[in-house]
mmCIF file of C-alpha atoms in Angstrom:
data_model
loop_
_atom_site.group_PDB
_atom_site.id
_atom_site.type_symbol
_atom_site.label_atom_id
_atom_site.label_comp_id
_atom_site.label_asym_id
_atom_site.label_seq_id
_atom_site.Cartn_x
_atom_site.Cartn_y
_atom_site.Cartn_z
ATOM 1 C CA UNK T 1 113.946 -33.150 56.777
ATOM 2 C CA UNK T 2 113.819 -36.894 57.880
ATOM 3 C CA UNK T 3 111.159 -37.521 54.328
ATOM 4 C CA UNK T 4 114.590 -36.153 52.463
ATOM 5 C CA UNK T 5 116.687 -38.059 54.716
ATOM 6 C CA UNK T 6 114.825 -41.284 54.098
ATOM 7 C CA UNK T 7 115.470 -41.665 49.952
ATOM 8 C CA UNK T 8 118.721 -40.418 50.434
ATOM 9 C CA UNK T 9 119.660 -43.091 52.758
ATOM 10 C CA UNK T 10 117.491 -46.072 50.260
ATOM 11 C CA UNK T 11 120.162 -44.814 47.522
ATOM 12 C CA UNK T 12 123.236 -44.988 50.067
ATOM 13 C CA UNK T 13 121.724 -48.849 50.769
ATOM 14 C CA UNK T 14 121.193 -49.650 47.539
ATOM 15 C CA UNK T 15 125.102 -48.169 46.244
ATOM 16 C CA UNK T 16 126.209 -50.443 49.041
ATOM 17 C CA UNK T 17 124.261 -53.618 48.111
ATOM 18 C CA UNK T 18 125.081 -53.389 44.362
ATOM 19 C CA UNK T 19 128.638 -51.453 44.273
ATOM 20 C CA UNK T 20 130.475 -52.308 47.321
ATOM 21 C CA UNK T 21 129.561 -55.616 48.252
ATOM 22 C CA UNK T 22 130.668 -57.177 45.047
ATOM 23 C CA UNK T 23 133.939 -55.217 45.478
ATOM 24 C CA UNK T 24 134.273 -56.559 48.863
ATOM 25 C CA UNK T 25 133.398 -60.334 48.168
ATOM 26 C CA UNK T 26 136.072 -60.212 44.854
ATOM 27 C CA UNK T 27 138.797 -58.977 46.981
ATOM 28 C CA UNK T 28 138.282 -61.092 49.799
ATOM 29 C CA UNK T 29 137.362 -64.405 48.323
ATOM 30 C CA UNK T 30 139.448 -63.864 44.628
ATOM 31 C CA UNK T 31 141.891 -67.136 45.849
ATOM 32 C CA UNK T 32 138.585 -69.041 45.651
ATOM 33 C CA UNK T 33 137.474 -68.141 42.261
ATOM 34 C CA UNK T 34 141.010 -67.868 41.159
ATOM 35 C CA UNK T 35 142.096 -71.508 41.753
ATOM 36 C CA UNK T 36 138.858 -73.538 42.572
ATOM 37 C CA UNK T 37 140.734 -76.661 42.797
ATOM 38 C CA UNK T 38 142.893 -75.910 45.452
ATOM 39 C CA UNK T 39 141.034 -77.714 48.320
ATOM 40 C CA UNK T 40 140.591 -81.043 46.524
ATOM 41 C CA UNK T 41 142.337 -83.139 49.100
ATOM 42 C CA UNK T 42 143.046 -86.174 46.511
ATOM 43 C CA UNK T 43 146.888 -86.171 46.989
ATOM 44 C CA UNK T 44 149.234 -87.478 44.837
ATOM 45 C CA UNK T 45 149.328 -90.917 44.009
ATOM 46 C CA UNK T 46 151.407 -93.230 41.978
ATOM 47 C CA UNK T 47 149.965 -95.388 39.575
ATOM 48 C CA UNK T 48 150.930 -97.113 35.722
ATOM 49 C CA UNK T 49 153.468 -95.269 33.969
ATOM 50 C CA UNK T 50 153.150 -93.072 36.663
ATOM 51 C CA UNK T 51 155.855 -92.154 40.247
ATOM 52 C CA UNK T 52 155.832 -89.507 42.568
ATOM 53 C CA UNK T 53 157.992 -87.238 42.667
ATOM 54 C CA UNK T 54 158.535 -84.115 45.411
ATOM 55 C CA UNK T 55 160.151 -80.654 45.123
ATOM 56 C CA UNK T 56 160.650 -78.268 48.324
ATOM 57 C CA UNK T 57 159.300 -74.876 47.227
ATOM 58 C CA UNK T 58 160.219 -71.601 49.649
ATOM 59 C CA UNK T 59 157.084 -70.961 51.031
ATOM 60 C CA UNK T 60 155.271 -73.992 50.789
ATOM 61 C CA UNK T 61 156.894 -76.790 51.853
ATOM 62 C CA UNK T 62 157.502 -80.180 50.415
ATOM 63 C CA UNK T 63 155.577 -80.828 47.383
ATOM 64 C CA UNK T 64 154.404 -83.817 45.326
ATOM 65 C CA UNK T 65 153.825 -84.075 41.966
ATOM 66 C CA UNK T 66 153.975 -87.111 39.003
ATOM 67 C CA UNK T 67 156.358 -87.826 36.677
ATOM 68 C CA UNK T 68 156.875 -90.822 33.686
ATOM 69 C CA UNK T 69 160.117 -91.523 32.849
ATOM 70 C CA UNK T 70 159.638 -93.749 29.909
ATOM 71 C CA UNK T 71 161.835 -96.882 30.016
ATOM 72 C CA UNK T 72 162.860 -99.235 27.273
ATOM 73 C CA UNK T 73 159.414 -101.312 27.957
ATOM 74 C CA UNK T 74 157.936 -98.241 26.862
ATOM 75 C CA UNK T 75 159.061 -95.765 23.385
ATOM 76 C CA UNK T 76 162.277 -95.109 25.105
ATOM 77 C CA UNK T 77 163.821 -91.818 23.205
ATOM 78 C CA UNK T 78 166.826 -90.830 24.462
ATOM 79 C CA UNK T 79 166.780 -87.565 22.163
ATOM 80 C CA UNK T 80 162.867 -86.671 23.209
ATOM 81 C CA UNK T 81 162.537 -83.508 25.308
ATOM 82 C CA UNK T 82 161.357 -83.403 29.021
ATOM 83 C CA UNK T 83 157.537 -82.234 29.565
ATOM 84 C CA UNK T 84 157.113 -80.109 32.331
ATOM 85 C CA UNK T 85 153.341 -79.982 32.152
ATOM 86 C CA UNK T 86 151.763 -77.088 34.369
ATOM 87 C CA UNK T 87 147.716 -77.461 34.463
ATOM 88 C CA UNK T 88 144.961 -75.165 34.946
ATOM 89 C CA UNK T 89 143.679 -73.608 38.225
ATOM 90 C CA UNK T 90 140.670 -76.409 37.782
ATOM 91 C CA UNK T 91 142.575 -79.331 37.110
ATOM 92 C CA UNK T 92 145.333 -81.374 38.930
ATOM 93 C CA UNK T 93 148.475 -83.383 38.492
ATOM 94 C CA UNK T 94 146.186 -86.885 38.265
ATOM 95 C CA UNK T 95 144.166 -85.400 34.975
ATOM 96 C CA UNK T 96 147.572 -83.544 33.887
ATOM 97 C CA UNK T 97 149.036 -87.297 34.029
ATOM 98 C CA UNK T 98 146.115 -88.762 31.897
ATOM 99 C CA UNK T 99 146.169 -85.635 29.214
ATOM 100 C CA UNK T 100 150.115 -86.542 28.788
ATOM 101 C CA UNK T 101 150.561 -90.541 29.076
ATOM 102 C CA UNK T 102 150.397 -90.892 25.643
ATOM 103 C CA UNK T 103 153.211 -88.263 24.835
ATOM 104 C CA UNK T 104 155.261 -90.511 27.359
ATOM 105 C CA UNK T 105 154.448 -94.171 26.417
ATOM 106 C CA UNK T 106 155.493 -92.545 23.077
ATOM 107 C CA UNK T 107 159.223 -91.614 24.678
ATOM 108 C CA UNK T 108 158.302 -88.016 25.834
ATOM 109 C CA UNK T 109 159.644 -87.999 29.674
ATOM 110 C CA UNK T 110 156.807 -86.111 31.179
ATOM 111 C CA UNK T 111 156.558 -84.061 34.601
ATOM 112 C CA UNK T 112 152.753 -83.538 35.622
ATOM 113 C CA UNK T 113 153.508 -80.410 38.490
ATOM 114 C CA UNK T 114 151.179 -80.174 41.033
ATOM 115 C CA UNK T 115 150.636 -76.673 43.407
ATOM 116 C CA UNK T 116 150.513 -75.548 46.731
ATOM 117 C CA UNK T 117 147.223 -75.882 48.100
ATOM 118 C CA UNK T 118 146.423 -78.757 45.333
ATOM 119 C CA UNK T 119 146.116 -82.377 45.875
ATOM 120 C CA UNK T 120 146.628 -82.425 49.363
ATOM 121 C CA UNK T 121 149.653 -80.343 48.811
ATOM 122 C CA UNK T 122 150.840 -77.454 51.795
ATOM 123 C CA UNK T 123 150.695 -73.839 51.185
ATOM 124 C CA UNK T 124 148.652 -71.780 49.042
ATOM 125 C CA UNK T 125 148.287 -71.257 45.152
ATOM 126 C CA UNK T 126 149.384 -67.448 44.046
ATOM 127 C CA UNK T 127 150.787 -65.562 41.412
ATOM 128 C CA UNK T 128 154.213 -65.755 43.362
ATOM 129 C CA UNK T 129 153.858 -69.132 44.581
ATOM 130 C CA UNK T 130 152.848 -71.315 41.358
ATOM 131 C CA UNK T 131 156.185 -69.981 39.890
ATOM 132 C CA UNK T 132 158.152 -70.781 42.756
ATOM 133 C CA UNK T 133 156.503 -74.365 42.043
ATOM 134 C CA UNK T 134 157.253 -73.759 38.205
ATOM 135 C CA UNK T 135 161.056 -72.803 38.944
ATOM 136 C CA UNK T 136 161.756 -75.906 41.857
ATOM 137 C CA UNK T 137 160.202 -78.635 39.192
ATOM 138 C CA UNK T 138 161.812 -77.392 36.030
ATOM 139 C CA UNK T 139 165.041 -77.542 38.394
ATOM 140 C CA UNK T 140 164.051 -81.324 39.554
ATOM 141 C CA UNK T 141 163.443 -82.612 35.321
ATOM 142 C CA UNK T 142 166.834 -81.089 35.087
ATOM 143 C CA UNK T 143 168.708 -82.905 37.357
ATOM 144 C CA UNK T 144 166.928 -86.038 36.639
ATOM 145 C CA UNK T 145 167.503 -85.870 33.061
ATOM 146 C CA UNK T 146 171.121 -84.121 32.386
ATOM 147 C CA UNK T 147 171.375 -82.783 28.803
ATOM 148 C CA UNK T 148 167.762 -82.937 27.719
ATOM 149 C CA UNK T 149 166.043 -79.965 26.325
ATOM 150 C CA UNK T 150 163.185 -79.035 28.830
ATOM 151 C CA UNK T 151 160.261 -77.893 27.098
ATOM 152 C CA UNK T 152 157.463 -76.346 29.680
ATOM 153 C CA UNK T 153 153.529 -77.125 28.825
ATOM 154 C CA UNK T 154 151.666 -73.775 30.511
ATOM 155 C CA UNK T 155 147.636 -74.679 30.442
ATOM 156 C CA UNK T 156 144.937 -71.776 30.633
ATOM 157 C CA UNK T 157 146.450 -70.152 33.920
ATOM 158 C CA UNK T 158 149.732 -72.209 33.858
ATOM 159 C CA UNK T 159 150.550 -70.628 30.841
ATOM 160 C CA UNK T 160 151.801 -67.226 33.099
ATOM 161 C CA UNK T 161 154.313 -69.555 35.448
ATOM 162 C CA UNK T 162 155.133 -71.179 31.917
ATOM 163 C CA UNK T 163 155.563 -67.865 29.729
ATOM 164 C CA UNK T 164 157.738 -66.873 32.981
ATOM 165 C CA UNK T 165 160.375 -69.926 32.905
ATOM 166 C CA UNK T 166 160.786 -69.431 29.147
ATOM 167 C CA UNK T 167 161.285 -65.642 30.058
ATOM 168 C CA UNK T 168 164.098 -65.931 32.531
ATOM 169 C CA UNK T 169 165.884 -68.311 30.072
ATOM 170 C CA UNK T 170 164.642 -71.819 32.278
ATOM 171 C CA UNK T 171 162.985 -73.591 29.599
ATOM 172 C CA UNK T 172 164.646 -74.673 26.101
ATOM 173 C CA UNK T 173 160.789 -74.770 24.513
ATOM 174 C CA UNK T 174 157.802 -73.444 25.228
ATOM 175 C CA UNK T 175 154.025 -74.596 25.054
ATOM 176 C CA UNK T 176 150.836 -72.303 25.884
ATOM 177 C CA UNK T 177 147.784 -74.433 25.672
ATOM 178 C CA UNK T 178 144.537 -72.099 25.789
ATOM 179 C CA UNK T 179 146.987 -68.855 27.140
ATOM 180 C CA UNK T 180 146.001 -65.544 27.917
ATOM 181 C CA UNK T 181 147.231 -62.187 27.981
ATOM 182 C CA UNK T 182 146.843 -61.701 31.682
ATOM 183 C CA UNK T 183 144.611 -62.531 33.860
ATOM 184 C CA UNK T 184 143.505 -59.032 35.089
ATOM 185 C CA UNK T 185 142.181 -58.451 31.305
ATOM 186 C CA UNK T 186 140.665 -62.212 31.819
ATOM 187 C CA UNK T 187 138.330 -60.851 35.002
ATOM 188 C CA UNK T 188 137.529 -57.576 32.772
ATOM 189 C CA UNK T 189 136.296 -59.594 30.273
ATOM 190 C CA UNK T 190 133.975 -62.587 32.413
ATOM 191 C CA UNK T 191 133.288 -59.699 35.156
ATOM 192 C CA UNK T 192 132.868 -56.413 32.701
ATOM 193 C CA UNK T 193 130.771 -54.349 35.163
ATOM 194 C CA UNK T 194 133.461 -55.156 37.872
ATOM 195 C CA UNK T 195 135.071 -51.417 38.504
ATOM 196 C CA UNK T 196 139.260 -51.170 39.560
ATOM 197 C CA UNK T 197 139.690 -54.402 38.318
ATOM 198 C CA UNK T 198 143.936 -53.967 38.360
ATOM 199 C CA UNK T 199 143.477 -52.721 41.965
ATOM 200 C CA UNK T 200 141.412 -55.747 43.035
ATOM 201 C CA UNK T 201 143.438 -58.186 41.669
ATOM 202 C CA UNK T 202 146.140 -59.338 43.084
ATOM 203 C CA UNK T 203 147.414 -61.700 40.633
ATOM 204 C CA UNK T 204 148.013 -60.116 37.615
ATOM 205 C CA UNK T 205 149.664 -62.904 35.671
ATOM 206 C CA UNK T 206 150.651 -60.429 32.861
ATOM 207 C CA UNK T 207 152.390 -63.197 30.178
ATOM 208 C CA UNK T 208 152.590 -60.180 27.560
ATOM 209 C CA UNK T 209 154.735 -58.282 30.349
ATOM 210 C CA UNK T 210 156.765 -61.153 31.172
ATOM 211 C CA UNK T 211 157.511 -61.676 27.044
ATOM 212 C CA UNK T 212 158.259 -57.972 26.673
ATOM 213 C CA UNK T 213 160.574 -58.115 30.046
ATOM 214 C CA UNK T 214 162.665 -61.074 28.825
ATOM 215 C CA UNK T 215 166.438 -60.422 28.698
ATOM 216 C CA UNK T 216 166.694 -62.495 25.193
ATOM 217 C CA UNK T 217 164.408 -63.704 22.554
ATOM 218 C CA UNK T 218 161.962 -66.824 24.015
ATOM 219 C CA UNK T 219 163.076 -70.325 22.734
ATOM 220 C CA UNK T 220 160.701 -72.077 20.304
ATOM 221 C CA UNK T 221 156.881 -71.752 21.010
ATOM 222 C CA UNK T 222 153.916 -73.412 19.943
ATOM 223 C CA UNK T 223 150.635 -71.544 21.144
ATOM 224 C CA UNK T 224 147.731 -73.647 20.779
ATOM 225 C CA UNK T 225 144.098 -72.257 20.495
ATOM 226 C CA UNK T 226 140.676 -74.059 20.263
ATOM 227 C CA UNK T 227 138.119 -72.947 17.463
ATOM 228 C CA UNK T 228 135.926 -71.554 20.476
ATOM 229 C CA UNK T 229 137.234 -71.120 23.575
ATOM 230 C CA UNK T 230 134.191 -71.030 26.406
ATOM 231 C CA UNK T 231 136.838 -69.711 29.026
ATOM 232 C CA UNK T 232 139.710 -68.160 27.785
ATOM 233 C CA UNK T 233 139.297 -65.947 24.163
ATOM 234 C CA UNK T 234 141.176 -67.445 20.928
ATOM 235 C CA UNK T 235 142.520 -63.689 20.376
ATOM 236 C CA UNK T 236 144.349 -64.247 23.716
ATOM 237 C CA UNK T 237 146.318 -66.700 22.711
ATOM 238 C CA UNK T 238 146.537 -65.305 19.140
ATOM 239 C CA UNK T 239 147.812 -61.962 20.760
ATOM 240 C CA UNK T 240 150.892 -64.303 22.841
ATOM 241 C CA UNK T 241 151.908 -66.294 19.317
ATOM 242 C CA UNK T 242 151.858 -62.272 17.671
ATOM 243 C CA UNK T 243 154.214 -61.458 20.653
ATOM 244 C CA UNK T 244 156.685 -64.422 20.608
ATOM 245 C CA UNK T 245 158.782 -64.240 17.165
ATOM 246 C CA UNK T 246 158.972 -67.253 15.112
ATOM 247 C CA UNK T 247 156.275 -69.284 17.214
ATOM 248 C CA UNK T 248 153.726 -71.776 15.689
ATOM 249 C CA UNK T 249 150.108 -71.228 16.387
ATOM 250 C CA UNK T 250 148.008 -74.338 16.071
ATOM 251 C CA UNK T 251 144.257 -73.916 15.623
ATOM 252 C CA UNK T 252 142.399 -76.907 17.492
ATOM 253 C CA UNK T 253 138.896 -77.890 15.687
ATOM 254 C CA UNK T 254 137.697 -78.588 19.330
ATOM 255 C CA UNK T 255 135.833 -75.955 21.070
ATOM 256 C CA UNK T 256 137.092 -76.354 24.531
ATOM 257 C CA UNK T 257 139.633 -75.448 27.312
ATOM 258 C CA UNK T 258 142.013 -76.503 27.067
ATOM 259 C CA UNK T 259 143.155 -77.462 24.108
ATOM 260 C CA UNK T 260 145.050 -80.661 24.670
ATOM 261 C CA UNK T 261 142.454 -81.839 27.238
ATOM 262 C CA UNK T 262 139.622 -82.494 24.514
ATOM 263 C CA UNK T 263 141.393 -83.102 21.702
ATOM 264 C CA UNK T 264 143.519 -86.121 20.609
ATOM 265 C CA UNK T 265 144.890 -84.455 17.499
ATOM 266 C CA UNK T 266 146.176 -81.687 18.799
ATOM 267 C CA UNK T 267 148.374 -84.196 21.446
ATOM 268 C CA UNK T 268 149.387 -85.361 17.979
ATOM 269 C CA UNK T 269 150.757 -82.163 17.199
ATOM 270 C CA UNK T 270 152.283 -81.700 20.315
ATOM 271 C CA UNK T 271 154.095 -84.885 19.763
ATOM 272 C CA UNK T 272 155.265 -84.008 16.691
ATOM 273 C CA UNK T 273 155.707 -80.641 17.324
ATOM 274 C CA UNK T 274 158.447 -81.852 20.397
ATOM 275 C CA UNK T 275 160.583 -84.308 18.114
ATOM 276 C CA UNK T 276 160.853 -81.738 16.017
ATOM 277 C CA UNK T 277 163.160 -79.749 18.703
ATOM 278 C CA UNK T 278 165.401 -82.906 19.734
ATOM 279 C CA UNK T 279 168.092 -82.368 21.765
ATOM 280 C CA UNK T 280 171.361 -84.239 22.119
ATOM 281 C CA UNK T 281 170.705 -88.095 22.749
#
């Protein structure tokens, strides 16, 4: 009985080791791989074109973030749209700011938001709480800039808190820079042997939900993809411009993530792409 009992118990070991341990570690630690940038402590900082600006956000607390607000000195536009620029879960407000000065020193008013947990910020990044942070900032570039279309900038995972403000009717134009679908089919696709994937996560960041759940048709869109994407797939994105009537898809020759990070051009397009949706001067 116990030389049955022995093998028996190897296999029980060895289920454990290679089934339920993984499970384990990816629901316990998915905040970590989720937003890897969270506990850079770098906070804030003005500097050039550049202020500080800070929202309150239910939940987190007071947070700072950058903003440009492009003066006569610089190509002042009265008629330009605000950027609200939301990054990816492994960048900050800092690189957002560097990705975007040239949209602003060209008249673009831009917002670089930073998240809970990020750049010394309180609170922690979620699902829930990056579009709190999405909602208070949008709110903020309103008030500070009366009458100006806002048009939101969603990067890799700030495309879902993006693809969400254009949803509930917050944002007058839309940008998803290296989007996906959602992020559960993301973790199927970079984890494939990873079982109950939808259970596990708890962050589903569904942006082809959110589109399909809108009360009205999303404002203008331009999805931009990269000709190979190491982190995100180009059918991703390809699959939010299908779902959003009327939007632009821009093809990047860069292969990179994100888009706008690596390639100057497509910045270009961006530009253009934005004074092509004035609003009232």
């Amino acid at each position: 009985m116990k030389a049955l009992l022995r093998p028996v118990l190897l296999v029980f070991v060895i289920l454990l080791l290679v089934v339920v341990a993984p499970i384990v570690t990816v629901w316990a630690m998915q905040e970590r791989f989720l937003f890897p940038a969270r506990h850079n402590a770098v906070p804030v900082a003005a500097s050039g074109i550049w202020q500080v600006g800070h929202v309150e956000v239910p939940g987190s607390g007071r947070l700072a973030f950058l903003f440009a607000d492009p003066g006569h000195d610089l190509g002042h536009d009265p008629g330009a749209p605000v950027l609200l620029h939301l990054h990816g879960n492994g960048s900050r407000a800092g690189w957002s700011a560097m990705d975007t000065e040239d949209l602003a020193r060209a008249g673009v008013p831009v917002v670089a938001a930073e998240y809970p947990g990020y750049s010394g910020n309180p609170g922690a990044p979620s699902e829930a709480s990056l579009k709190a942070t999405a909602e208070a900032t949008a709110a903020w570039a309103r008030a500070r800039w009366p009458g100006r279309h806002l048009a939101v900038l969603g990067e890799s995972i700030g495309s879902a808190p993006a693809i969400h403000l254009a949803a509930t009717g917050r944002a007058d134009l839309l940008v998803i820079d290296s989007g996906f679908t959602s992020m559960t089919e993301t973790i199927r696709i970079h984890l494939p042997w990873l079982p109950a994937v939808t259970w596990l996560n708890r962050h589903p960041m569904d942006g082809i939900a959110a589109i399909r759940a809108a009360a009205k048709a999303l404002p203008p869109t331009l999805v931009m993809v990269s000709a190979a994407d190491p982190v995100v797939p180009v059918a991703m994105g390809e699959a939010l411009a299908a779902a959003i009537p009327g939007s632009t898809l821009h093809r990047s020759g860069w292969s990179g993530h994100p888009v706008i990070h690596g390639d100057p051009r497509a910045r270009a397009v961006l530009l253009e792409w934005l004074r092509g949706h004035r609003g009232p001067g």
